[in-house]
Coordinates of N, CA and C in Angstrom, one line a residue:
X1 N 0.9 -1.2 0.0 CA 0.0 0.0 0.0 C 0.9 1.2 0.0
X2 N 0.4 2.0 -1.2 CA 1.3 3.4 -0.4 C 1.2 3.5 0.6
X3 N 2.4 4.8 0.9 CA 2.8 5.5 1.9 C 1.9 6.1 2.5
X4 N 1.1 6.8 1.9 CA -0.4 8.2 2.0 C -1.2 7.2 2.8
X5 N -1.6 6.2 1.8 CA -2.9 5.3 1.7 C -2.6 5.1 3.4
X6 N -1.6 4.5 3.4 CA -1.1 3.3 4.6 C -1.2 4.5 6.0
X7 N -0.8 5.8 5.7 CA -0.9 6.7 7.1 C -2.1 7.1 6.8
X8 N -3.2 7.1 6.1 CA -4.4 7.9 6.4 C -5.3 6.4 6.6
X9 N -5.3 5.3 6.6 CA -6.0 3.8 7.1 C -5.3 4.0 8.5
X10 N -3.8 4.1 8.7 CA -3.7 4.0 10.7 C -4.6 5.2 11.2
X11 N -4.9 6.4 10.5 CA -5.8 6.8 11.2 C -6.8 6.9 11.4
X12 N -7.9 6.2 10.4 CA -8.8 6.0 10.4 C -8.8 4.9 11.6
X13 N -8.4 3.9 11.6 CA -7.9 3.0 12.5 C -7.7 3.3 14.0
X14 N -7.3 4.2 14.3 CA -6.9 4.5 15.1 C -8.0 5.5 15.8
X15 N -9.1 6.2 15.3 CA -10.5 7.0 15.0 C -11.5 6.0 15.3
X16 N -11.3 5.0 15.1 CA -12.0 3.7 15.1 C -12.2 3.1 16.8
X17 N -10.6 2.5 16.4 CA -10.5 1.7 18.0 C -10.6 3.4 19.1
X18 N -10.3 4.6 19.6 CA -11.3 5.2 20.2 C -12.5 5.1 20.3
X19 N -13.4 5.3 19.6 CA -14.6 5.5 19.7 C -15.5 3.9 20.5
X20 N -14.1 2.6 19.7 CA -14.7 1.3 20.3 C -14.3 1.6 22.1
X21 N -13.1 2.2 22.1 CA -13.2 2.3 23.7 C -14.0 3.5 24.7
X22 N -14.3 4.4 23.9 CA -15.4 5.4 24.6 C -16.3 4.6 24.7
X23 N -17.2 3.7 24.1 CA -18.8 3.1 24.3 C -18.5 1.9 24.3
X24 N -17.5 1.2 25.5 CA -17.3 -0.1 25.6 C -17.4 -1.4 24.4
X25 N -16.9 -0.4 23.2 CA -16.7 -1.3 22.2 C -18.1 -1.7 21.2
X26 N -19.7 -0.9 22.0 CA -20.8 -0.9 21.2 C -20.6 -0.1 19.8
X27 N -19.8 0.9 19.5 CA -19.4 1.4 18.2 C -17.9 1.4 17.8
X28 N -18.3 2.0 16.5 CA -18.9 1.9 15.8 C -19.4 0.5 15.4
X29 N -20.7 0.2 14.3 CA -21.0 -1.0 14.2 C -20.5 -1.7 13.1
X30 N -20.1 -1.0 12.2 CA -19.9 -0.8 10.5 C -18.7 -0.1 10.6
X31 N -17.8 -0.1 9.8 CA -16.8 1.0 9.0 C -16.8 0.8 7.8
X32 N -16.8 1.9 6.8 CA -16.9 1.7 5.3 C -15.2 2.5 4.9
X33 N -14.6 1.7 4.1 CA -13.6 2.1 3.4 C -13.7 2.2 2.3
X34 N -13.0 3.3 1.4 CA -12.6 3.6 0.4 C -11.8 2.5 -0.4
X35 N -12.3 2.2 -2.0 CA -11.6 1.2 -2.5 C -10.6 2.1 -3.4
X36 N -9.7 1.8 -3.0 CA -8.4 3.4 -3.8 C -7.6 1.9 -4.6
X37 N -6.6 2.1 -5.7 CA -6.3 1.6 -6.5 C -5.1 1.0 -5.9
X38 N -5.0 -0.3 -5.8 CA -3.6 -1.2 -5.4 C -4.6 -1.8 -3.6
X39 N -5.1 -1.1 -3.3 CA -6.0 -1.6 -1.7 C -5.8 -3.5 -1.6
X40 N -6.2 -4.1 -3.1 CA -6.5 -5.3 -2.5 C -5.5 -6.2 -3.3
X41 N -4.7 -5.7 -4.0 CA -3.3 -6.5 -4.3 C -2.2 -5.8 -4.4
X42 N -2.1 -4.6 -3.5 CA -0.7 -4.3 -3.4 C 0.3 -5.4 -2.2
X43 N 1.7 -5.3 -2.6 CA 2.1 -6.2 -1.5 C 1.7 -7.8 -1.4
X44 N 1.5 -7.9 -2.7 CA 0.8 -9.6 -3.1 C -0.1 -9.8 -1.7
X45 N -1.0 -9.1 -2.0 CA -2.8 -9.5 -0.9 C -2.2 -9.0 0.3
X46 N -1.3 -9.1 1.0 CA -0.8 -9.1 2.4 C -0.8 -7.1 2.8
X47 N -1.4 -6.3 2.2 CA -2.0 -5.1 2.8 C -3.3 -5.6 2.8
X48 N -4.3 -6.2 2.4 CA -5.8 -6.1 2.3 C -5.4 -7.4 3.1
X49 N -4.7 -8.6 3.8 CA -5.0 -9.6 4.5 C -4.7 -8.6 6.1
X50 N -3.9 -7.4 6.0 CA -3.2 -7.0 7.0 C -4.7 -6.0 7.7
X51 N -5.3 -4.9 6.3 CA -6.9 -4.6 7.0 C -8.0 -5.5 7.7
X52 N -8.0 -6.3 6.8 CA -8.9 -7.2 7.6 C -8.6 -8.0 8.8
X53 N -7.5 -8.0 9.1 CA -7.2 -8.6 10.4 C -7.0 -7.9 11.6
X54 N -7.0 -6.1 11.2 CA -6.8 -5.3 12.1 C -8.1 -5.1 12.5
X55 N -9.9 -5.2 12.1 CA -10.7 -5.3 12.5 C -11.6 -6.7 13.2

């Protein structure tokens, strides 16, 4: 993943897990990502195996 891509996902990420720990992890219930170009085969699959395993 780029460089951009890859620091604006840790912050989303990171936007995320707050909000799960302000309301004991009831939110959010969903997150919706942007599909940006290279997301699900850059780094032969292992950036898009690395998103889905951080949720």
């Amino acid at each position: 993943m780029q460089k951009v891509n890859r620091v604006c996902f840790i912050k989303q990420y990171g936007f995320i897990e707050e909000m799960r720990c302000a309301t004991n992890r009831s939110y959010p219930v969903i997150a919706v990502l942007e599909n940006v170009i290279g997301a699900f085969s850059s780094n032969n699959w292992l950036d898009f195996k690395a998103v889905l395993e951080s949720f």
